[in-house]
Amino acid sequence: MSGIFGYLSTLRSPLQPEPATTMSRRMRHCDHMDLEWQAPHPAVQLGQRVVYTAQGTTLASAIATAGPVRLILSGELDHQEERRRELVTAGRIAPNADDAALALVVYLAGGAEALTDLEGSFTLAVWDGRSEQLWIVNDRFGLQQLIFAHHAGGFAFAPELKALLAAPGLPAELDEVAVAQYLRFQHLLGERTWARHCRVLPPASLLRYDLQTDTVHLRRYWDWEDLEEYPQIGFDDAVDEIIVRFQRVIDTQVRRAGRLGVFLSGGLDGRMITGFLPADTPVETFTFGAPGCRDVRYGRMLARRAGRPNHWHAFHSGNWVARNAPLHLALTEGQHSWIHSHGISMLPQARELIDVNLSGHDGGTVLGGHIRAYGKEDDKLRHPVSEQALYNDFALAFRDAFTWPGLLDHEADALRPDTWRLSYDSLVEQIRPTAYRPASMRADSVFLELSDRRHFGHQVTFQRAALAVRLPFYDYRLIHFVFGLPEAVRANPRLQRAILTRRAPKLALVPHDRYERLPHSDQRVVQAHDLLMRGRRWIGRRIGREAPHTLYADYEGYLRGELRPWAEKLLFDPRTQTRGLVNPRAVAALWRRAMQGEIWMIGKIAPLISLEFVMRYLFDGDDWRDLPIS
C-alpha cells in the first residue's frame, strides 16, 4: 500500500520536522514498509510510503524532480506506450524512465491540466516551487485513496486518517453523520471520514493549494456523462470487442514488472482474468476458505483446468479473524468491517510467491450485468418510478443487499438516536447531484462510487500492504466502451458468461459457487449440468451424505464460538460502555439474539466491534498492536 503524504503551512517560519515525521511513523504498519519525506520548501514537507516486495524491489511508487518542481506518484499509469515512445524519441525521457518521470514531463509541457489526460490507478502530487502551488490529481475512479484537510493555515494530505490527524492544529472531532452511516450501511459514503475536518479526495479530482493565499480549489475533471455512447452495437459485436479490449488490458499488465498472481474462488472475475492470461506467462493462483466450501472446491478446480499452481489457505476456525483484526483496522481504518477481511491471513504466504495481484475486483458490476448482488431488484434502481423511489430503494439496497443485512431502522435508532434520519439524508445528498447522468448508467455509477469505492475497495487497500494490486476491470478504456453500450447489452447477465465461454471455454465448465450452475453461454450445456447436479443431490439425500459447506468463512458461527470472548471483551468492556457512543442496552439486546442463533445478525454486530476499534485507534490514540486479539 504505497501512498503520498504531505504538510504545507502558510507560516513563514521553517517547519519543524514533527508533522512529516509523525505522519510517517503512524503509517508504517509492517517491516516491509518504508516512509521517506523531504522539504523542497521551508514551509513544505512531501513524502511517500514505499512497500517492498519479498525480493526487495519496489512497485507502484516513484518520485521525479526537475529544478523547483517535484512530483510524487502512487500507483501506475496505463496506455502510455505511444506517449512514452514520442518522449523517448524527442530525448525528453530515458527509455527506462518510470511513470513519475513521464508524468513530470507531461506537467512541465502542459501544466496540471495535462495530467488529467493520464489513465491508470494513481494519485500524484506536484509541488511547483515557481508558483508555490501544490497540485494533486487522481484517476477517474479514485482507486488510490487520499484524505486531505485544510485547517488553521495548513494543508495536509495522506492515504490514512491517523496520519492526517498529526497535522498541527487539526482537531480530532468525530463526525456524527459518519457514525450514522456506518451503523446503517456498514461503511462511509461520499467523501466523509471519521473526522469532521477531513475529507476523501473525490474521483477524477484536480486540486490546487496555493501556499501564498492559503486557498484550495477543487474541481472534477471527468464524469460519467463524458462517456461516449454506442447505440448501434449489438450483443455479439459487444462480446467480440470486449474480448479484444480486455485482452489488451491483460497483456499490458502482464508486461509490467513483478511476479504475478490471481486469487481464485468459485466466482467469475478471477477466472476470467485467468482465462485471458497468456499460456506462457508464469502465474500463481491462491484460494482461501473453509475445507469443503464451494469457493475452495471450484477455485482449485479452475486452477487445474487452467494449468496453474494453486495455493490453498484453509480456515479451520475463526481465530484468524481476531489475530488479524487489529492490522486490518490499521490498514483500512475501519472503513469496512472485519467481516470483509478474508484473504488478509494468507498475504504473508502470497508475498513470498508473487509481487502483484491481478485482482478481479468488481468485474461483476462492470461486466456481470448486475449491480453487485442485487439481482432481480436491479430494475428498481435502473428504472425508478420516481426520484424519491430511487432514494428509498438505494437506502434498502445499501442496508440489506450490497453487503450482509444490517440494522433495521428501529434497531439503528435504539443504538443511537436519529441514526436513521442522518444516514438516509446523507445518502440522498450523495445521490441527488447525479440526476444529470444518463439514466442508463446512473444507478451503476452511484454504486461504483458510493459502495465499491468506499466499501469493497478496501479489500484492495489491505492487499496493497503486502502486494501491488492491478485492477483489470477498472481499465478506463474498457469501462468507456462497456458503459457506452445499450443497456439491454451491458446489463445482460449473459454478457460475462458469453465472454468467458468464447475466450476460455474450459473455465466455463466449472460451476459458479453461488448457484452451482455453469457460467456457460450454451443453455443446453447448462441444463445438462443442472440435471446432473439434481441427480447428485438426490443420491446424496438418499445415502445421507451432507452437501458441502457453502460459505468460505462462517462469520456468524465464529461469533457464537471461538470469537465470542473477543467480541464480548470489546462490546461490554467498561471503556466501551462509558464512551456513550451507542446504547449499551440496545447492544446487549442484539448480542442476545445473535447468541441465541438468530441468523443474519453478523451485519448488525460486526460494525459495533469495528466502531469501537476505530474509536480506540483513531481517537484514543491506541497503537493497533495493542488492540485486543483474543
XYZ file of C-alpha atoms in Angstrom:
630
model
C 0.000 0.000 0.000
C 2.156 2.797 -1.294
C 0.932 6.336 -0.874
C 1.797 10.008 -0.904
C 1.558 12.424 2.004
C 2.487 15.949 2.899
C 2.002 19.018 5.038
C 2.165 22.666 3.975
C 1.902 25.698 6.248
C 1.346 29.349 5.495
C 3.579 30.265 8.429
C 6.694 31.859 7.032
C 8.970 30.304 9.646
C 10.529 26.952 8.677
C 8.514 23.899 9.667
C 9.756 21.684 12.424
C 10.167 18.026 11.388
C 7.356 16.801 13.629
C 4.411 16.792 11.156
C 6.026 14.643 8.458
C 7.922 12.520 10.984
C 4.777 11.752 12.968
C 2.775 11.088 9.820
C 5.464 8.652 8.675
C 5.527 6.815 11.983
C 1.752 6.416 12.032
C 1.688 4.840 8.563
C 4.405 2.239 8.997
C 2.467 -0.930 9.821
C 4.788 -3.647 8.503
C 8.524 -4.253 8.364
C 8.483 -4.201 4.551
C 7.094 -0.644 4.530
C 9.333 2.396 4.423
C 8.458 6.081 4.546
C 10.597 8.963 3.401
C 9.978 12.682 3.138
C 11.767 15.798 2.012
C 11.276 19.550 2.339
C 11.516 21.201 -1.108
C 10.495 24.487 0.552
C 10.824 25.707 4.161
C 7.031 25.514 4.557
C 6.501 22.283 2.624
C 7.035 18.633 3.565
C 6.284 15.926 0.980
C 6.753 12.180 1.280
C 5.873 8.747 0.067
C 5.262 5.329 1.562
C 7.061 2.520 -0.193
C 6.120 -1.158 0.024
C 8.968 -3.548 -0.732
C 8.407 -6.914 -2.339
C 9.852 -10.062 -0.775
C 12.711 -9.692 -3.263
C 13.478 -6.162 -2.092
C 12.136 -4.282 -5.104
C 9.518 -1.540 -5.102
C 6.407 -1.229 -7.234
C 3.728 1.422 -7.718
C 5.579 4.410 -6.221
C 8.113 6.887 -7.607
C 9.474 10.444 -7.327
C 10.706 12.717 -10.106
C 12.319 16.166 -9.833
C 13.186 18.946 -12.260
C 14.629 22.034 -10.590
C 11.996 23.560 -8.286
C 9.312 21.087 -9.432
C 8.832 17.782 -7.612
C 6.297 15.056 -8.469
C 5.373 12.105 -6.242
C 3.272 9.283 -7.662
C 1.475 6.367 -6.035
C 0.121 3.749 -8.428
C 0.674 3.004 -12.093
C -0.198 4.666 -15.402
C -1.919 2.792 -18.220
C -1.796 3.120 -22.015
C 1.173 5.448 -22.170
C 3.167 3.442 -24.728
C 2.716 5.865 -27.614
C 3.387 8.923 -25.471
C 6.443 7.234 -23.989
C 7.847 6.406 -27.461
C 7.386 10.004 -28.573
C 9.104 11.394 -25.485
C 11.993 8.951 -25.769
C 12.418 9.808 -29.456
C 12.416 13.502 -28.601
C 15.018 12.931 -25.899
C 12.651 14.135 -23.162
C 12.836 10.971 -21.046
C 15.117 7.946 -20.860
C 13.912 4.628 -22.341
C 13.689 3.126 -18.839
C 12.031 6.160 -17.236
C 9.378 5.334 -14.642
C 5.809 6.642 -14.571
C 6.682 9.558 -12.300
C 9.299 10.812 -14.765
C 6.777 10.579 -17.594
C 4.116 12.428 -15.601
C 6.600 15.167 -14.700
C 7.395 15.781 -18.364
C 3.658 15.934 -19.098
C 3.241 18.535 -16.348
C 6.187 20.651 -17.468
C 4.886 20.685 -21.034
C 1.181 21.239 -20.405
C 0.668 22.182 -16.780
C -1.586 20.452 -14.274
C -4.458 20.282 -16.745
C -2.405 17.944 -18.938
C -2.177 15.451 -16.072
C -5.920 14.861 -16.343
C -5.330 13.024 -19.626
C -3.391 10.282 -17.840
C -5.009 6.891 -17.345
C -4.438 4.221 -14.722
C -4.830 3.683 -10.995
C -2.918 6.524 -9.364
C -2.724 9.571 -7.152
C 0.033 12.105 -7.721
C 1.141 15.378 -6.184
C 3.218 18.098 -7.819
C 4.925 20.842 -5.852
C 5.809 23.708 -8.159
C 8.241 25.993 -6.368
C 7.987 28.585 -9.133
C 4.391 29.437 -8.242
C 4.407 27.994 -4.712
C 1.441 25.814 -5.580
C 0.658 22.182 -4.871
C -1.343 20.172 -7.384
C -2.991 16.822 -6.625
C -4.539 14.650 -9.337
C -6.103 11.202 -9.061
C -7.548 8.744 -11.574
C -11.116 8.858 -12.860
C -12.405 6.269 -10.386
C -10.494 7.262 -7.242
C -8.790 3.887 -6.944
C -5.992 5.134 -4.648
C -7.494 6.714 -1.538
C -6.181 10.093 -0.437
C -7.551 12.109 2.501
C -6.960 15.839 2.876
C -7.644 18.653 5.315
C -7.378 22.429 5.065
C -7.398 23.995 8.514
C -5.746 26.733 10.563
C -3.390 27.923 7.850
C -2.216 24.474 6.872
C -2.949 21.874 4.219
C -2.320 18.175 4.855
C -2.885 15.016 2.822
C -2.224 11.305 3.328
C -3.743 7.923 2.453
C -4.690 7.351 6.116
C -6.685 9.470 8.528
C -4.483 8.699 11.538
C -1.521 10.227 9.718
C -3.548 13.280 8.779
C -4.546 13.857 12.400
C -0.863 14.500 13.154
C -1.135 17.842 11.352
C -0.610 20.775 13.757
C -3.846 22.335 14.976
C -6.135 19.837 13.239
C -8.842 18.779 15.729
C -9.750 15.096 16.002
C -13.503 15.642 16.138
C -15.763 12.680 15.416
C -18.161 13.126 12.501
C -21.635 12.226 13.830
C -23.038 11.637 10.349
C -20.204 9.217 9.603
C -21.186 7.181 12.663
C -24.798 7.077 11.476
C -23.737 5.967 8.004
C -21.559 3.227 9.422
C -24.221 1.856 11.747
C -26.801 1.828 8.979
C -24.794 0.926 5.864
C -21.623 -0.628 7.401
C -19.356 1.846 5.625
C -18.953 5.559 4.966
C -20.362 7.389 1.952
C -19.147 10.064 -0.413
C -16.107 11.926 0.845
C -16.757 11.561 4.581
C -14.173 10.279 7.018
C -14.415 9.634 10.752
C -13.132 13.174 11.424
C -15.223 16.254 10.676
C -12.442 18.340 9.151
C -11.003 15.638 6.874
C -12.335 14.531 3.505
C -11.540 11.837 0.947
C -10.406 13.198 -2.397
C -13.255 12.556 -4.876
C -12.632 10.591 -8.080
C -11.251 12.494 -11.079
C -10.060 15.397 -8.941
C -7.780 18.253 -9.878
C -6.878 20.028 -6.632
C -4.740 23.139 -6.283
C -3.443 24.515 -2.995
C -1.874 27.959 -3.150
C 0.633 28.445 -0.353
C 0.736 32.233 -0.720
C -3.019 32.761 -0.354
C -3.825 29.619 1.721
C -6.643 28.689 -0.663
C -7.846 25.375 -2.049
C -9.523 24.940 -5.418
C -11.000 21.553 -6.305
C -12.816 20.530 -9.447
C -13.866 17.290 -11.085
C -12.228 16.906 -14.487
C -14.252 13.874 -15.668
C -17.691 12.416 -15.056
C -19.794 9.542 -16.309
C -21.710 11.756 -18.700
C -18.450 12.197 -20.636
C -18.592 8.600 -21.857
C -19.409 8.092 -25.500
C -22.483 6.011 -26.358
C -22.564 3.166 -28.893
C -26.292 2.598 -29.520
C -25.751 0.629 -32.723
C -23.669 -2.189 -31.185
C -25.459 -5.482 -30.601
C -24.729 -8.282 -28.150
C -22.402 -10.431 -30.284
C -20.386 -7.469 -31.532
C -20.061 -6.226 -27.969
C -18.709 -9.601 -26.852
C -16.127 -9.557 -29.646
C -14.966 -6.028 -28.849
C -14.774 -6.598 -25.092
C -12.631 -9.694 -25.668
C -10.210 -7.590 -27.731
C -10.133 -4.766 -25.191
C -9.811 -6.982 -22.118
C -7.037 -8.994 -23.762
C -5.207 -5.737 -24.402
C -5.592 -4.815 -20.727
C -4.253 -8.169 -19.535
C -1.352 -8.134 -21.997
C -0.358 -4.639 -20.844
C -0.451 -5.571 -17.165
C 1.480 -8.791 -17.750
C 4.317 -6.919 -19.455
C 4.975 -4.820 -16.366
C 7.430 -5.813 -13.681
C 6.542 -8.235 -10.930
C 5.711 -11.874 -10.272
C 2.006 -12.347 -10.965
C -0.791 -13.973 -9.006
C -4.577 -14.341 -9.164
C -6.964 -15.128 -6.321
C -9.465 -17.773 -7.422
C -12.794 -18.639 -5.840
C -15.927 -20.008 -7.432
C -16.820 -16.594 -8.843
C -16.366 -15.297 -12.374
C -13.961 -12.387 -12.118
C -10.733 -14.133 -11.125
C -11.433 -16.990 -13.530
C -11.955 -14.511 -16.367
C -8.550 -12.933 -15.724
C -7.001 -16.414 -15.575
C -8.638 -17.346 -18.855
C -7.170 -14.316 -20.623
C -3.621 -14.791 -19.353
C -1.103 -15.875 -22.000
C -0.271 -19.561 -21.579
C 3.466 -18.878 -21.337
C 3.093 -16.322 -18.523
C 4.026 -17.726 -15.083
C 1.164 -17.148 -12.660
C 0.454 -18.455 -9.164
C -3.146 -18.794 -8.009
C -4.475 -18.571 -4.457
C -7.630 -19.782 -2.789
C -8.819 -19.366 0.784
C -11.750 -20.764 2.689
C -13.131 -23.485 4.929
C -12.461 -27.110 3.911
C -15.256 -28.368 1.682
C -16.706 -24.967 0.795
C -17.629 -24.253 -2.797
C -15.067 -21.475 -3.159
C -12.268 -23.908 -2.353
C -13.627 -26.740 -4.483
C -14.228 -24.641 -7.555
C -11.245 -22.321 -7.103
C -8.859 -25.266 -7.068
C -10.723 -26.902 -9.953
C -10.312 -23.722 -12.009
C -6.575 -23.678 -11.328
C -6.261 -27.284 -12.508
C -8.260 -26.580 -15.667
C -6.057 -23.578 -16.409
C -2.861 -25.493 -15.653
C -1.811 -23.054 -12.919
C -0.299 -23.806 -9.487
C -2.773 -23.238 -6.662
C -2.111 -22.463 -3.003
C -4.970 -23.019 -0.583
C -5.128 -21.252 2.761
C -7.598 -23.158 4.959
C -9.909 -21.574 7.525
C -10.198 -24.294 10.146
C -11.618 -21.903 12.753
C -12.300 -18.216 13.228
C -9.199 -17.487 15.300
C -7.541 -15.922 12.257
C -10.125 -13.110 12.410
C -9.163 -11.898 15.893
C -5.439 -12.289 15.158
C -5.665 -10.133 12.049
C -8.412 -7.691 13.053
C -6.060 -5.029 14.526
C -3.851 -4.961 11.415
C -6.932 -4.932 9.196
C -8.208 -1.975 11.204
C -4.916 -0.084 10.868
C -4.830 -0.611 7.098
C -8.491 0.204 6.403
C -9.164 2.394 9.457
C -12.459 0.621 9.928
C -13.879 1.946 6.685
C -15.274 -1.505 6.251
C -15.770 -4.158 8.891
C -13.593 -7.130 9.825
C -16.143 -9.466 8.209
C -14.585 -8.408 4.905
C -11.017 -9.186 5.943
C -10.913 -12.627 4.288
C -7.636 -13.074 2.498
C -5.554 -10.968 4.877
C -4.304 -14.036 6.739
C -2.741 -15.540 3.605
C -0.970 -12.403 2.401
C 2.356 -13.345 4.081
C 2.286 -16.642 2.159
C 1.314 -14.944 -1.096
C 4.037 -12.307 -0.687
C 6.734 -14.957 -0.823
C 5.483 -16.164 -4.210
C 4.171 -13.075 -6.007
C 4.626 -9.314 -6.168
C 1.414 -8.404 -7.995
C -2.194 -9.483 -7.578
C -4.217 -9.221 -10.782
C -7.449 -8.540 -8.941
C -10.929 -9.366 -10.162
C -12.234 -6.503 -8.069
C -15.825 -5.801 -9.113
C -15.741 -7.308 -12.546
C -19.288 -8.382 -11.744
C -20.599 -4.814 -11.799
C -18.569 -3.803 -14.850
C -19.371 -6.879 -16.957
C -21.697 -9.100 -14.930
C -24.968 -7.323 -15.675
C -25.950 -6.876 -12.019
C -25.411 -4.070 -9.540
C -23.389 -6.068 -7.014
C -25.629 -8.942 -5.806
C -28.895 -7.041 -6.054
C -30.010 -9.346 -8.861
C -33.690 -9.247 -9.744
C -34.125 -5.897 -7.996
C -31.685 -4.118 -10.328
C -34.553 -2.721 -12.359
C -35.825 -0.729 -9.375
C -32.546 1.162 -9.278
C -32.031 1.487 -13.025
C -35.643 2.448 -13.780
C -37.144 4.014 -10.650
C -40.763 5.128 -10.748
C -39.698 8.430 -9.158
C -36.670 10.189 -7.723
C -37.961 9.531 -4.210
C -38.355 5.835 -5.025
C -34.739 5.771 -6.165
C -33.582 7.170 -2.821
C -35.707 4.685 -0.895
C -34.620 1.685 -2.935
C -30.948 2.635 -2.693
C -31.297 3.024 1.074
C -32.706 -0.517 1.305
C -30.035 -1.879 -1.040
C -27.205 -0.290 0.953
C -28.698 -1.639 4.164
C -29.656 -5.163 3.134
C -28.349 -6.192 -0.284
C -24.916 -4.798 -1.090
C -23.371 -6.496 1.928
C -24.574 -8.517 4.939
C -28.072 -7.409 6.018
C -27.694 -4.576 8.510
C -29.620 -2.825 11.229
C -33.304 -2.136 10.697
C -34.409 1.450 11.181
C -35.711 0.969 14.719
C -32.627 -1.069 15.698
C -30.312 1.684 14.478
C -32.221 4.406 16.337
C -32.281 2.292 19.511
C -28.479 2.179 19.380
C -28.082 5.872 18.683
C -30.951 8.365 18.316
C -31.544 9.899 14.891
C -29.324 7.375 13.115
C -31.983 6.554 10.527
C -32.616 10.189 9.533
C -28.940 11.209 9.449
C -27.906 8.207 7.385
C -30.820 8.479 4.972
C -30.433 12.225 4.439
C -26.701 11.871 3.844
C -27.334 9.137 1.258
C -29.819 11.370 -0.557
C -27.230 14.172 -0.518
C -24.884 11.871 -2.439
C -27.425 10.585 -4.973
C -29.321 13.792 -5.770
C -26.421 15.524 -7.602
C -26.139 12.576 -10.015
C -29.532 13.303 -11.612
C -27.825 14.772 -14.689
C -26.107 11.459 -15.507
C -27.511 9.313 -18.312
C -30.317 7.167 -16.878
C -28.789 4.030 -18.420
C -25.704 4.262 -16.218
C -26.757 6.389 -13.244
C -27.554 3.582 -10.783
C -24.422 1.587 -11.675
C -22.169 4.631 -11.336
C -23.712 5.534 -7.963
C -22.977 2.030 -6.720
C -19.397 2.106 -8.006
C -18.687 5.465 -6.365
C -20.547 5.093 -3.065
C -20.263 1.387 -2.305
C -17.498 -0.117 -4.376
C -15.042 2.752 -3.868
C -15.845 3.444 -0.217
C -16.519 -0.127 0.940
C -15.384 -3.093 -1.137
C -12.417 -1.146 -2.442
C -10.823 -1.510 0.973
C -10.283 -5.195 0.271
C -7.777 -3.861 -2.245
C -6.442 -1.435 0.399
C -5.299 -4.111 2.801
C -3.913 -6.291 -0.007
C -1.732 -3.359 -1.050
C 0.035 -3.574 2.299
C 1.734 -6.728 1.004
C 1.419 -6.643 -2.791
C 0.951 -4.356 -5.734
C -2.641 -4.730 -6.921
C -3.690 -4.170 -10.517
C -7.364 -3.825 -11.427
C -8.045 -5.018 -14.988
C -11.810 -4.425 -14.800
C -11.256 -0.774 -13.894
C -9.350 -0.028 -17.078
C -10.733 3.285 -18.309
C -10.904 2.309 -21.986
C -12.730 -0.898 -21.115
C -15.294 0.955 -18.983
C -15.582 3.685 -21.622
C -16.741 1.085 -24.104
C -18.848 -1.101 -21.800
C -20.818 1.752 -20.240
C -21.456 3.225 -23.663
C -23.274 0.080 -24.795
C -27.068 -0.058 -24.936
C -28.424 -1.018 -21.533
C -30.010 -4.160 -22.994
C -26.481 -5.342 -23.817
C -24.454 -4.008 -20.904
C -26.936 -5.040 -18.196
C -27.491 -8.506 -19.648
C -26.232 -11.155 -17.168
C -25.300 -13.298 -20.183
C -22.572 -10.846 -21.212
C -19.775 -12.001 -18.913
C -20.703 -15.655 -19.430
C -20.550 -15.229 -23.215
C -17.124 -13.586 -22.981
C -15.809 -16.343 -20.733
C -17.242 -19.155 -22.878
C -15.796 -17.755 -26.071
C -12.353 -16.914 -24.664
C -11.826 -19.671 -22.052
C -14.412 -22.423 -22.627
C -12.727 -24.869 -20.214
C -13.222 -22.457 -17.341
C -16.892 -22.009 -18.228
C -17.362 -25.707 -17.425
C -16.629 -25.148 -13.707
C -19.756 -24.176 -11.726
C -20.298 -20.759 -10.208
C -20.076 -21.041 -6.424
C -23.263 -19.128 -5.631
C -25.712 -21.147 -7.728
C -23.657 -24.219 -8.619
C -24.646 -23.582 -12.235
C -22.252 -23.432 -15.151
C -21.429 -19.890 -16.349
C -21.679 -21.174 -19.921
C -23.396 -19.335 -22.758
C -24.866 -22.518 -24.290
C -28.072 -23.252 -22.369
C -28.039 -26.880 -23.491
C -24.742 -27.361 -21.645
C -26.102 -25.549 -18.586
C -29.304 -27.595 -18.495
C -27.440 -30.874 -18.848
C -25.232 -29.903 -15.911
C -28.293 -28.844 -13.877
C -29.793 -32.288 -14.443
C -26.561 -33.939 -13.323
C -26.395 -31.806 -10.158
C -30.013 -32.571 -9.264
C -29.218 -36.248 -9.606
C -26.183 -35.962 -7.360
C -28.151 -34.084 -4.719
C -30.944 -36.694 -4.840
C -28.428 -39.512 -4.377
C -26.747 -37.562 -1.577
C -30.029 -37.237 0.291
C -30.802 -40.942 -0.171
C -27.464 -42.086 1.260
C -27.317 -39.412 3.964
C -24.358 -37.579 2.509
C -24.321 -33.918 3.542
C -23.907 -31.188 0.961
C -20.611 -29.297 1.202
C -20.384 -26.043 3.102
C -21.363 -23.035 1.024
C -19.554 -20.263 2.937
C -15.825 -19.691 2.628
C -15.921 -18.263 6.183
C -18.713 -18.814 8.713
C -18.543 -15.465 10.473
C -21.784 -15.986 12.387
C -20.565 -19.363 13.596
C -17.226 -17.850 14.560
C -19.009 -15.165 16.580
C -21.022 -17.704 18.559
C -17.946 -19.873 19.039
C -14.264 -19.056 19.236
C -14.707 -15.293 18.672
C -17.265 -14.868 21.442
C -14.798 -13.922 24.238
C -13.026 -11.479 21.904
C -16.282 -9.821 20.833
C -17.658 -9.580 24.373
C -14.395 -8.087 25.579
C -14.824 -5.237 23.090
C -18.592 -4.770 23.256
C -19.030 -4.874 27.027
C -15.721 -3.534 28.285
C -16.255 -0.627 30.732
C -14.182 1.567 28.434
C -16.619 0.873 25.604
C -19.762 1.332 27.648
C -18.716 4.565 29.348
C -17.873 6.072 25.954
C -21.587 6.610 25.363
C -21.330 6.236 21.605
C -24.166 3.677 21.467
C -26.807 2.499 23.932
C -25.371 -0.440 25.949
C -28.836 -1.944 26.457
C -29.504 -1.992 22.730
C -26.102 -3.616 22.145
C -26.873 -6.270 24.753
C -30.244 -6.990 23.134
C -28.636 -7.511 19.707
C -25.948 -9.705 21.246
C -28.505 -11.952 22.970
C -30.310 -12.502 19.683
C -27.030 -13.385 17.954
C -26.009 -15.834 20.695
C -29.447 -17.465 20.597
C -28.820 -18.418 16.983
C -30.842 -15.805 15.097
C -29.494 -15.641 11.541
C -28.256 -12.551 9.690
C -27.036 -10.880 12.865
C -23.390 -10.530 11.796
C -24.122 -7.359 9.772
C -25.623 -5.802 12.897
C -22.939 -6.863 15.394
C -19.678 -6.625 13.426
C -19.904 -2.859 12.776
C -20.258 -2.249 16.527
C -16.996 -4.092 17.162
C -15.238 -2.248 14.327
C -16.591 1.079 15.579
C -15.022 0.537 18.994
C -11.752 -0.397 17.286
C -11.938 2.885 15.350
C -12.505 4.928 18.497
C -9.553 3.362 20.287
C -7.198 3.573 17.320
C -8.053 6.980 15.853
C -9.400 8.997 18.754
C -7.979 7.404 21.918
C -4.519 7.102 20.355
C -4.027 3.356 20.939
C -1.383 1.598 18.875
C -3.087 -1.008 16.703
C -0.643 -3.615 18.013
C -2.140 -3.145 21.499
C -5.758 -3.761 20.454
C -7.444 -6.985 21.694
C -6.766 -10.121 19.655
C -8.324 -12.702 21.975
